[in-house]
Structure formats: C-alpha cells, structure tokens
mmCIF file of C-alpha atoms in Angstrom:
data_model
loop_
_atom_site.group_PDB
_atom_site.id
_atom_site.type_symbol
_atom_site.label_atom_id
_atom_site.label_comp_id
_atom_site.label_asym_id
_atom_site.label_seq_id
_atom_site.Cartn_x
_atom_site.Cartn_y
_atom_site.Cartn_z
ATOM 1 C CA SER A 20 0.125 0.183 0.219
ATOM 2 C CA SER A 21 0.939 4.041 -0.260
ATOM 3 C CA VAL A 22 3.261 5.374 2.638
ATOM 4 C CA SER A 23 2.505 8.511 4.412
ATOM 5 C CA ASN A 24 4.197 10.160 7.257
ATOM 6 C CA VAL A 25 2.694 11.636 10.055
ATOM 7 C CA VAL A 26 5.049 13.930 12.996
ATOM 8 C CA CYS A 27 4.545 12.433 16.452
ATOM 9 C CA PRO A 28 6.239 12.898 19.598
ATOM 10 C CA THR A 29 8.509 10.350 20.253
ATOM 11 C CA TYR A 30 6.257 8.946 23.550
ATOM 12 C CA TYR A 31 3.372 8.864 21.228
ATOM 13 C CA VAL A 32 5.140 6.579 18.568
ATOM 14 C CA ARG A 33 6.727 4.165 20.764
ATOM 15 C CA ARG A 34 3.233 3.301 22.811
ATOM 16 C CA PHE A 35 0.946 3.379 19.902
ATOM 17 C CA ALA A 36 3.474 1.343 17.727
ATOM 18 C CA SER A 37 3.889 -1.346 20.101
ATOM 19 C CA SER A 38 0.110 -1.508 20.845
ATOM 20 C CA VAL A 39 -0.654 -2.371 17.485
ATOM 21 C CA GLN A 40 1.829 -4.598 16.457
ATOM 22 C CA GLN A 41 4.023 -2.414 14.467
ATOM 23 C CA PRO A 42 2.318 -1.884 11.321
ATOM 24 C CA TYR A 43 4.635 0.919 11.323
ATOM 25 C CA VAL A 44 8.003 1.804 10.538
ATOM 26 C CA ILE A 45 9.512 4.407 13.180
ATOM 27 C CA LYS A 46 12.595 6.749 11.772
ATOM 28 C CA ASP A 47 13.328 10.347 13.118
ATOM 29 C CA GLU A 48 10.031 10.350 15.291
ATOM 30 C CA ARG A 49 7.868 9.907 12.255
ATOM 31 C CA LEU A 50 5.476 7.108 11.923
ATOM 32 C CA THR A 51 5.067 6.063 8.512
ATOM 33 C CA TYR A 52 1.804 4.154 7.694
ATOM 34 C CA VAL A 53 2.526 0.535 5.792
ATOM 35 C CA SER A 54 -0.957 -1.386 6.178
ATOM 36 C CA ASP A 55 -4.218 -0.872 6.922
ATOM 37 C CA LEU A 56 -5.292 -1.186 10.511
ATOM 38 C CA SER A 57 -7.473 -4.168 11.693
ATOM 39 C CA TYR A 58 -10.794 -3.199 13.351
ATOM 40 C CA ARG A 59 -9.122 -4.364 16.729
ATOM 41 C CA GLN A 60 -6.071 -2.116 15.928
ATOM 42 C CA ALA A 61 -8.026 0.926 15.227
ATOM 43 C CA CYS A 62 -9.843 0.412 18.491
ATOM 44 C CA GLY A 63 -6.599 0.637 20.243
ATOM 45 C CA LEU A 64 -5.791 3.857 18.367
ATOM 46 C CA MET A 65 -9.337 5.300 18.984
ATOM 47 C CA GLN A 66 -8.975 4.334 22.516
ATOM 48 C CA TYR A 67 -5.299 6.058 22.946
ATOM 49 C CA TRP A 68 -6.812 9.182 21.895
ATOM 50 C CA ILE A 69 -9.833 8.866 24.194
ATOM 51 C CA ASN A 70 -7.072 8.457 26.961
ATOM 52 C CA ARG A 71 -5.192 11.524 25.970
ATOM 53 C CA PHE A 72 -8.215 13.577 26.040
ATOM 54 C CA GLU A 73 -9.315 12.017 29.542
ATOM 55 C CA LYS A 74 -5.768 13.420 30.619
ATOM 56 C CA GLN A 75 -6.226 16.577 29.269
ATOM 57 C CA GLY A 76 -9.479 17.554 30.401
ATOM 58 C CA ILE A 77 -11.568 17.487 27.017
ATOM 59 C CA ALA A 78 -15.245 17.346 27.644
ATOM 60 C CA GLU A 79 -16.732 13.971 26.905
ATOM 61 C CA PRO A 80 -13.402 12.155 26.073
ATOM 62 C CA GLN A 81 -15.353 8.794 24.873
ATOM 63 C CA LEU A 82 -17.898 10.400 22.461
ATOM 64 C CA SER A 83 -15.304 12.930 21.044
ATOM 65 C CA GLY A 84 -12.964 9.855 19.946
ATOM 66 C CA GLU A 85 -15.803 7.875 18.567
ATOM 67 C CA TYR A 86 -17.514 10.672 16.802
ATOM 68 C CA LEU A 87 -14.266 11.493 15.014
ATOM 69 C CA MET A 88 -13.451 8.068 14.113
ATOM 70 C CA ALA A 89 -16.869 7.575 12.770
ATOM 71 C CA HIS A 90 -16.556 10.805 10.953
ATOM 72 C CA VAL A 91 -13.116 9.681 9.142
ATOM 73 C CA CYS A 92 -14.898 6.556 8.119
ATOM 74 C CA SER A 93 -17.757 8.114 6.748
ATOM 75 C CA ILE A 94 -20.517 6.078 8.863
ATOM 76 C CA SER A 95 -22.313 6.917 11.845
ATOM 77 C CA ARG A 96 -21.330 6.346 15.428
ATOM 78 C CA SER A 97 -23.718 3.546 15.912
ATOM 79 C CA ASP A 98 -22.372 1.673 12.780
ATOM 80 C CA LEU A 99 -18.884 2.241 14.133
ATOM 81 C CA LEU A 100 -19.628 0.745 17.162
ATOM 82 C CA ASN A 101 -21.843 -2.330 15.770
ATOM 83 C CA ARG A 102 -19.538 -3.258 12.722
ATOM 84 C CA PRO A 103 -16.336 -5.068 13.746
ATOM 85 C CA THR A 104 -15.387 -5.834 10.343
ATOM 86 C CA ARG A 105 -14.260 -2.201 9.127
ATOM 87 C CA ARG A 106 -10.604 -1.622 9.007
ATOM 88 C CA LEU A 107 -8.755 1.988 9.173
ATOM 89 C CA THR A 108 -6.927 2.879 5.657
ATOM 90 C CA ASN A 109 -4.108 4.996 5.216
ATOM 91 C CA ALA A 110 -5.877 8.031 4.520
ATOM 92 C CA GLN A 111 -8.292 7.566 7.296
ATOM 93 C CA PHE A 112 -5.675 6.865 9.763
ATOM 94 C CA ILE A 113 -3.873 10.091 8.874
ATOM 95 C CA HIS A 114 -7.116 11.868 8.997
ATOM 96 C CA PHE A 115 -8.161 10.908 12.212
ATOM 97 C CA HIS A 116 -4.687 11.898 13.754
ATOM 98 C CA GLN A 117 -4.966 15.043 12.615
ATOM 99 C CA LEU A 118 -8.544 15.831 13.941
ATOM 100 C CA CYS A 119 -7.444 14.527 17.245
ATOM 101 C CA GLU A 120 -4.676 16.842 17.248
ATOM 102 C CA ARG A 121 -7.304 19.818 16.669
ATOM 103 C CA ARG A 122 -9.435 18.244 19.603
ATOM 104 C CA LEU A 123 -6.719 18.587 21.818
ATOM 105 C CA LYS A 124 -6.644 22.094 21.300
ATOM 106 C CA ARG A 125 -10.193 22.161 22.011
ATOM 107 C CA GLU A 126 -11.452 22.584 18.798
ATOM 108 C CA PRO A 127 -15.524 21.447 18.985
ATOM 109 C CA VAL A 128 -16.123 18.101 17.473
ATOM 110 C CA GLN A 129 -18.999 19.548 15.486
ATOM 111 C CA TYR A 130 -16.786 21.790 13.751
ATOM 112 C CA LEU A 131 -14.353 18.847 13.047
ATOM 113 C CA VAL A 132 -16.946 16.677 11.676
ATOM 114 C CA GLY A 133 -18.933 19.426 10.135
ATOM 115 C CA ASN A 134 -22.492 18.437 11.057
ATOM 116 C CA TRP A 135 -24.586 17.521 14.232
ATOM 117 C CA CYS A 136 -27.564 16.233 15.067
ATOM 118 C CA PHE A 137 -30.446 18.687 16.284
ATOM 119 C CA ARG A 138 -34.050 16.861 16.922
ATOM 120 C CA ASP A 139 -34.539 14.807 13.826
ATOM 121 C CA PHE A 140 -31.995 16.555 11.427
ATOM 122 C CA ILE A 141 -28.291 16.689 10.589
ATOM 123 C CA LEU A 142 -27.565 20.468 10.366
ATOM 124 C CA ASP A 143 -24.603 21.434 8.583
ATOM 125 C CA MET A 144 -21.720 22.993 11.002
ATOM 126 C CA ARG A 145 -19.334 25.652 10.288
ATOM 127 C CA PRO A 146 -17.131 28.228 12.227
ATOM 128 C CA PRO A 147 -17.510 30.464 14.055
ATOM 129 C CA ILE A 148 -21.715 30.015 13.659
ATOM 130 C CA LEU A 149 -22.763 29.179 17.521
ATOM 131 C CA ILE A 150 -23.635 25.381 17.968
ATOM 132 C CA PRO A 151 -26.971 24.209 19.013
ATOM 133 C CA ARG A 152 -26.868 22.714 22.559
ATOM 134 C CA PRO A 153 -29.315 20.261 24.197
ATOM 135 C CA GLU A 154 -31.140 22.926 26.011
ATOM 136 C CA THR A 155 -32.255 24.652 22.394
ATOM 137 C CA GLU A 156 -34.366 21.446 21.902
ATOM 138 C CA GLU A 157 -36.055 21.764 25.298
ATOM 139 C CA PHE A 158 -36.738 25.250 24.184
ATOM 140 C CA VAL A 159 -38.420 24.505 20.661
ATOM 141 C CA ASP A 160 -40.505 21.979 23.053
ATOM 142 C CA PHE A 161 -41.355 24.681 25.347
ATOM 143 C CA ILE A 162 -42.385 26.967 22.083
ATOM 144 C CA GLN A 163 -44.592 24.033 20.806
ATOM 145 C CA GLN A 164 -46.073 23.773 24.142
ATOM 146 C CA ASN A 165 -47.242 26.911 24.406
ATOM 147 C CA CYS A 166 -47.472 28.914 21.123
ATOM 148 C CA SER A 167 -51.216 29.748 21.221
ATOM 149 C CA LYS A 168 -51.257 31.040 17.397
ATOM 150 C CA ILE A 169 -49.431 28.980 15.606
ATOM 151 C CA GLY A 170 -50.055 24.821 14.842
ATOM 152 C CA ARG A 171 -49.653 22.193 12.656
ATOM 153 C CA ASP A 172 -52.796 23.344 10.571
ATOM 154 C CA LYS A 173 -53.031 26.918 11.235
ATOM 155 C CA PRO A 174 -51.301 28.651 8.572
ATOM 156 C CA ALA A 175 -49.341 31.748 10.506
ATOM 157 C CA ALA A 176 -45.572 33.531 10.235
ATOM 158 C CA PHE A 177 -43.161 33.644 12.947
ATOM 159 C CA LEU A 178 -39.816 35.474 13.008
ATOM 160 C CA GLU A 179 -36.656 33.853 14.676
ATOM 161 C CA VAL A 180 -33.766 36.653 15.739
ATOM 162 C CA GLY A 181 -30.429 35.022 15.673
ATOM 163 C CA CYS A 182 -30.791 32.288 13.347
ATOM 164 C CA GLY A 183 -27.181 30.973 13.865
ATOM 165 C CA THR A 184 -27.380 27.237 11.877
ATOM 166 C CA GLY A 185 -31.196 27.658 11.616
ATOM 167 C CA ALA A 186 -31.988 24.976 13.900
ATOM 168 C CA ILE A 187 -35.107 26.538 15.758
ATOM 169 C CA SER A 188 -36.570 28.020 12.757
ATOM 170 C CA ILE A 189 -36.100 24.427 11.145
ATOM 171 C CA ALA A 190 -37.608 22.337 13.808
ATOM 172 C CA LEU A 191 -40.279 24.819 13.859
ATOM 173 C CA LEU A 192 -41.302 24.912 10.266
ATOM 174 C CA ALA A 193 -41.101 20.858 10.305
ATOM 175 C CA ALA A 194 -43.371 21.124 13.148
ATOM 176 C CA TRP A 195 -45.745 23.302 11.709
ATOM 177 C CA SER A 196 -46.223 22.347 8.198
ATOM 178 C CA SER A 197 -48.470 25.151 7.453
ATOM 179 C CA SER A 198 -46.352 28.093 8.809
ATOM 180 C CA THR A 199 -43.553 30.173 7.284
ATOM 181 C CA CYS A 200 -40.661 31.629 8.942
ATOM 182 C CA THR A 201 -38.515 34.848 8.553
ATOM 183 C CA ALA A 202 -35.281 34.383 9.910
ATOM 184 C CA ILE A 203 -32.699 37.380 10.757
ATOM 185 C CA ASP A 204 -29.038 37.514 11.769
ATOM 186 C CA ILE A 205 -26.313 39.933 11.781
ATOM 187 C CA ASN A 206 -23.983 37.527 10.782
ATOM 188 C CA PRO A 207 -23.850 36.761 6.823
ATOM 189 C CA VAL A 208 -22.054 33.289 7.462
ATOM 190 C CA ALA A 209 -24.872 32.562 9.641
ATOM 191 C CA VAL A 210 -27.799 33.783 7.336
ATOM 192 C CA GLU A 211 -26.248 31.389 4.705
ATOM 193 C CA LEU A 212 -25.935 28.254 6.587
ATOM 194 C CA THR A 213 -29.654 28.708 7.824
ATOM 195 C CA ARG A 214 -30.915 28.824 3.942
ATOM 196 C CA HIS A 215 -28.440 26.158 3.457
ATOM 197 C CA ASN A 216 -29.858 24.000 6.080
ATOM 198 C CA ALA A 217 -33.266 24.695 4.966
ATOM 199 C CA SER A 218 -32.501 23.990 1.984
ATOM 200 C CA ARG A 219 -30.913 20.395 2.367
ATOM 201 C CA ILE A 220 -33.836 19.462 4.616
ATOM 202 C CA GLY A 221 -36.646 20.608 1.789
ATOM 203 C CA LEU A 222 -37.775 23.314 3.874
ATOM 204 C CA SER A 223 -36.265 26.873 2.248
ATOM 205 C CA THR A 224 -39.867 27.373 0.170
ATOM 206 C CA ARG A 225 -41.281 28.562 3.584
ATOM 207 C CA LEU A 226 -38.245 30.398 4.828
ATOM 208 C CA GLN A 227 -36.897 33.841 4.061
ATOM 209 C CA THR A 228 -33.772 34.916 5.501
ATOM 210 C CA GLU A 229 -32.063 38.460 5.887
ATOM 211 C CA VAL A 230 -28.808 40.112 7.205
ATOM 212 C CA SER A 231 -30.504 42.514 9.593
ATOM 213 C CA ASP A 232 -30.180 43.415 13.730
ATOM 214 C CA ILE A 233 -33.421 43.451 15.563
ATOM 215 C CA GLN A 234 -33.403 47.572 15.690
ATOM 216 C CA SER A 235 -33.200 47.880 11.843
ATOM 217 C CA PHE A 236 -35.147 45.082 10.613
ATOM 218 C CA SER A 237 -38.457 45.865 9.256
ATOM 219 C CA SER A 238 -41.477 43.861 7.607
ATOM 220 C CA SER A 239 -44.652 44.253 6.083
ATOM 221 C CA VAL A 240 -45.603 41.214 8.001
ATOM 222 C CA LYS A 241 -46.709 41.092 11.506
ATOM 223 C CA PHE A 242 -46.125 37.826 12.727
ATOM 224 C CA GLN A 243 -47.912 35.275 14.948
ATOM 225 C CA ALA A 244 -44.937 34.630 17.563
ATOM 226 C CA LEU A 245 -41.057 35.683 18.080
ATOM 227 C CA VAL A 246 -38.684 33.125 18.778
ATOM 228 C CA SER A 247 -35.054 34.123 19.790
ATOM 229 C CA ASN A 248 -31.919 32.720 21.403
ATOM 230 C CA PRO A 249 -29.962 35.530 21.697
ATOM 231 C CA PRO A 250 -26.783 36.506 22.995
ATOM 232 C CA TYR A 251 -27.191 36.638 26.864
ATOM 233 C CA ILE A 252 -24.039 35.698 28.372
ATOM 234 C CA PRO A 253 -22.825 38.897 30.811
ATOM 235 C CA SER A 254 -19.648 40.034 29.224
ATOM 236 C CA GLY A 255 -17.571 39.161 32.411
ATOM 237 C CA THR A 256 -18.291 36.010 32.382
ATOM 238 C CA VAL A 257 -17.851 34.950 28.738
ATOM 239 C CA GLU A 258 -13.679 34.123 29.627
ATOM 240 C CA GLN A 259 -14.721 31.923 32.002
ATOM 241 C CA LEU A 260 -16.648 29.714 29.320
ATOM 242 C CA GLU A 261 -15.186 26.602 28.094
ATOM 243 C CA PRO A 262 -12.373 26.886 25.888
ATOM 244 C CA GLU A 263 -14.280 25.243 23.056
ATOM 245 C CA VAL A 264 -16.810 28.072 23.184
ATOM 246 C CA LYS A 265 -14.964 31.391 23.954
ATOM 247 C CA ASP A 266 -11.922 30.408 21.586
ATOM 248 C CA TYR A 267 -13.955 29.020 18.794
ATOM 249 C CA GLU A 268 -17.437 30.252 18.786
ATOM 250 C CA ASP A 269 -18.668 33.585 17.449
ATOM 251 C CA ARG A 270 -18.532 35.842 20.640
ATOM 252 C CA LYS A 271 -21.027 38.340 19.274
ATOM 253 C CA ALA A 272 -23.460 35.565 19.496
ATOM 254 C CA LEU A 273 -22.393 35.043 23.106
ATOM 255 C CA ASP A 274 -21.781 38.251 24.574
ATOM 256 C CA GLY A 275 -24.889 40.104 25.936
ATOM 257 C CA GLY A 276 -23.355 43.104 27.286
ATOM 258 C CA PRO A 277 -22.572 44.073 31.218
ATOM 259 C CA ASP A 278 -26.056 42.149 32.389
ATOM 260 C CA GLY A 279 -26.590 39.687 29.457
ATOM 261 C CA MET A 280 -29.454 41.687 28.761
ATOM 262 C CA ASP A 281 -28.753 44.103 25.972
ATOM 263 C CA VAL A 282 -29.993 42.188 22.859
ATOM 264 C CA ILE A 283 -32.774 40.975 24.959
ATOM 265 C CA ARG A 284 -34.186 44.836 25.461
ATOM 266 C CA LEU A 285 -33.838 45.602 22.094
ATOM 267 C CA ILE A 286 -35.906 42.796 21.136
ATOM 268 C CA LEU A 287 -38.651 43.397 24.145
ATOM 269 C CA GLN A 288 -38.529 47.176 22.479
ATOM 270 C CA ARG A 289 -39.487 45.907 19.202
ATOM 271 C CA ALA A 290 -41.959 42.951 19.919
ATOM 272 C CA SER A 291 -45.216 44.564 19.763
ATOM 273 C CA ASP A 292 -44.445 46.743 16.342
ATOM 274 C CA LEU A 293 -43.269 43.567 14.618
ATOM 275 C CA THR A 294 -46.168 41.179 15.971
ATOM 276 C CA VAL A 295 -49.674 40.912 15.933
ATOM 277 C CA GLU A 296 -52.176 41.303 19.100
ATOM 278 C CA GLY A 297 -52.118 38.033 21.369
ATOM 279 C CA ALA A 298 -48.635 37.014 19.641
ATOM 280 C CA ASP A 299 -46.067 34.444 21.854
ATOM 281 C CA VAL A 300 -42.724 35.608 22.165
ATOM 282 C CA PHE A 301 -40.439 33.256 23.187
ATOM 283 C CA LEU A 302 -36.720 33.860 24.645
ATOM 284 C CA GLU A 303 -33.811 31.369 25.948
ATOM 285 C CA VAL A 304 -31.923 33.335 28.071
ATOM 286 C CA ASP A 305 -29.581 33.163 31.337
ATOM 287 C CA PRO A 306 -30.919 31.860 34.513
ATOM 288 C CA SER A 307 -30.566 35.286 36.021
ATOM 289 C CA HIS A 308 -32.812 37.252 33.209
ATOM 290 C CA PRO A 309 -36.269 35.816 34.036
ATOM 291 C CA PRO A 310 -36.720 38.281 37.080
ATOM 292 C CA MET A 311 -35.236 41.098 35.218
ATOM 293 C CA ILE A 312 -37.268 40.608 32.161
ATOM 294 C CA GLN A 313 -40.454 40.517 34.289
ATOM 295 C CA GLU A 314 -39.533 43.907 36.009
ATOM 296 C CA TRP A 315 -38.509 45.183 32.361
ATOM 297 C CA VAL A 316 -42.172 44.464 31.496
ATOM 298 C CA HIS A 317 -43.425 45.961 34.333
ATOM 299 C CA ARG A 318 -41.881 49.192 33.960
ATOM 300 C CA ASN A 319 -42.722 49.772 30.205
ATOM 301 C CA PRO A 320 -46.214 49.399 30.027
ATOM 302 C CA ASN A 321 -46.120 50.827 26.256
ATOM 303 C CA SER A 322 -44.618 48.023 25.210
ATOM 304 C CA LYS A 323 -47.723 46.121 25.157
ATOM 305 C CA LEU A 324 -46.154 43.207 26.706
ATOM 306 C CA LYS A 325 -47.212 40.590 29.039
ATOM 307 C CA PHE A 326 -44.767 38.433 31.133
ATOM 308 C CA ILE A 327 -46.608 34.960 31.267
ATOM 309 C CA ALA A 328 -43.936 32.502 32.921
ATOM 310 C CA ALA A 329 -40.895 31.053 32.812
ATOM 311 C CA LYS A 330 -39.746 27.273 32.754
ATOM 312 C CA GLN A 331 -36.457 25.310 33.818
ATOM 313 C CA ASP A 332 -34.631 23.433 31.646
ATOM 314 C CA LEU A 333 -33.699 19.743 32.503
ATOM 315 C CA GLY A 334 -30.806 20.502 34.394
ATOM 316 C CA GLY A 335 -33.082 22.884 36.613
ATOM 317 C CA PHE A 336 -32.062 26.534 35.397
ATOM 318 C CA MET A 337 -34.316 28.979 34.657
ATOM 319 C CA ARG A 338 -33.668 29.368 30.955
ATOM 320 C CA PHE A 339 -37.052 29.880 28.851
ATOM 321 C CA CYS A 340 -39.407 33.058 28.752
ATOM 322 C CA HIS A 341 -42.699 33.357 27.531
ATOM 323 C CA ILE A 342 -44.396 36.837 27.208
ATOM 324 C CA LYS A 343 -47.656 37.905 25.264
ATOM 325 C CA HIS A 344 -48.546 40.905 22.888
ATOM 326 C CA GLN A 345 -51.355 42.319 24.550
ATOM 327 C CA SER A 346 -53.552 45.232 23.737
#
C-alpha cells in the first residue's frame, strides 16, 4: 500500500506502535504507515486518543473519539460501534490523527466533523456559528407547547431573531407544516448557513432570511410569534466559558453586554411593533434573566407586553421565557 508520514511525539510513536503490533516504521520521530489497521487495531488507536483527551480534561472524551473515528470512516457512530469488520486505511488514519490533534486544542467536535444532530435533523456546522445545545431542543419543545397562535394546521408566520445554524427555525417549520418563517442574523455566514440547512432538509420555500439586527429590521408582515436564543452571556463571564466556546464560537453570538440583557431589551422594545396582538414571544436566556425581564415588562407598559411564565431546563436552570403581546 501507499506510504505516508505523520510527525508525532516520540512517546506517542513508541506507545502506539507497540500497541498495534507495529504496522508502522519508526524513523526520526515519524510514524510511517505501511498497512491498513484491523478493526481491533483501529479500536486501540481510538482508545489511545480517548485516554489522551481524558488526561487533557477534554469534555466527553469517549464521545469525542467515537465521533471523530466515525467521521473519518464516513459512517454513523452507531455503525462504528456495531460493525466490527471495518478496517482503517492509510488516509483515514492520517485524517483521524489530524482531527484528534485539533481536538486536543479544544476545537469543538461539531466543527471538526462538519455537522451535528438537532432533534430529527442533521445540520451542517460552520465555524464560528454558534453550535445548537441540547437545551435549545428543550426550548423548541417549550415553544410548541405554549404557542397559541401557530399549530400544524394554522397558517401563520413567525420571526426568529439570531438564527445561527437555523436549528430553531427549521425545527418549528417542520412541526408547523402550514407556517412560514423569517429568520434574521447580523452575521452573513449564519444567514447563509440557515438557508443552506433549510434547503438540504426541503424547507427553504417556507423560509425567508435577511442579514439584519433587530433594531433596523422591518417587515410588511406582522408575525404570530417571535422566537429567539439571543446573545445572553454577561460580558464579564465570557472568559469563564469553556475553551471550545470562548475560543471558537462567535463572541457576538455569546456576549449580551454587561448584564447579558442588551439584545434581549432590544427584542422586547420591538416585539409589539413586529407582531400581531395576542402573539407569543419566546426567549432562551441566562438563568438570572427571567426576573429582570419580568421587571422590564412591568416598568414599560407601553411595550404592550405581558410576562406569562418562565420554565426550567432539565438541568434545573430557569432558561425559557414566555411573553405575550397584549392589546
């Protein structure tokens, strides 16, 4: 087979070569690949990297190794774990090694593999666009359970502020088959990615996108719902976030100003202008924000908003707010 070289630390070369019965030639701290790896050897390689991830404090080291190995083999993680006959080729070995080195530098797995699952969909990921979290899947459930103006058989339009990958818009369009959506974001890359993901899933005909902030956005349509997972991290705590977040994801999609409420206040100020009477407004926020939002609504009666409820996520943090545009 073909021969390729990968520069590796000496300790890695010695330890790895002995563990896989030396299908490699070691010279000048280079690992020269001379044959395919069996499934057992590939598992040994994966476990070696999982152990390194764990020692370096990488979050979810087992999942990191498995997802990266599945990616280089062009199969799903479940197939990786259930197909013991698969071998690892020269090119796949090199690719896996390179991805693992990047993971050691705390680059998110989602960016390394280029896609991620959100509810029932596989969405393409593109740095530095914010990666959808499991809590946002709960947020979508919260919206569906509490939105009075939109349903599967109720033709209606909703607005998403800060669309990112398009995860929320796409999940709601799929659930509300008679609805349409306008999704805005200040980042052109996010808007293009939302459009791309919607097109892949077959929902693009019901989605409009626009590069805009909430202050300058205008629409001839009045929306039955407004949804947003806006930047809400207080500026002073951004540096305390995990390296995967603070070093790789878009700071503008994270930093919500001194108290994390800058964009949230702008959304609240514009909500009644952009929605019909009785419309629902849903926000995913920092746990410190629900009482602040409730207080803002109380102090700003001209906003025509009424605070309805806040709900905890599965971790016990008060994260989801429901507000109504009242007459």
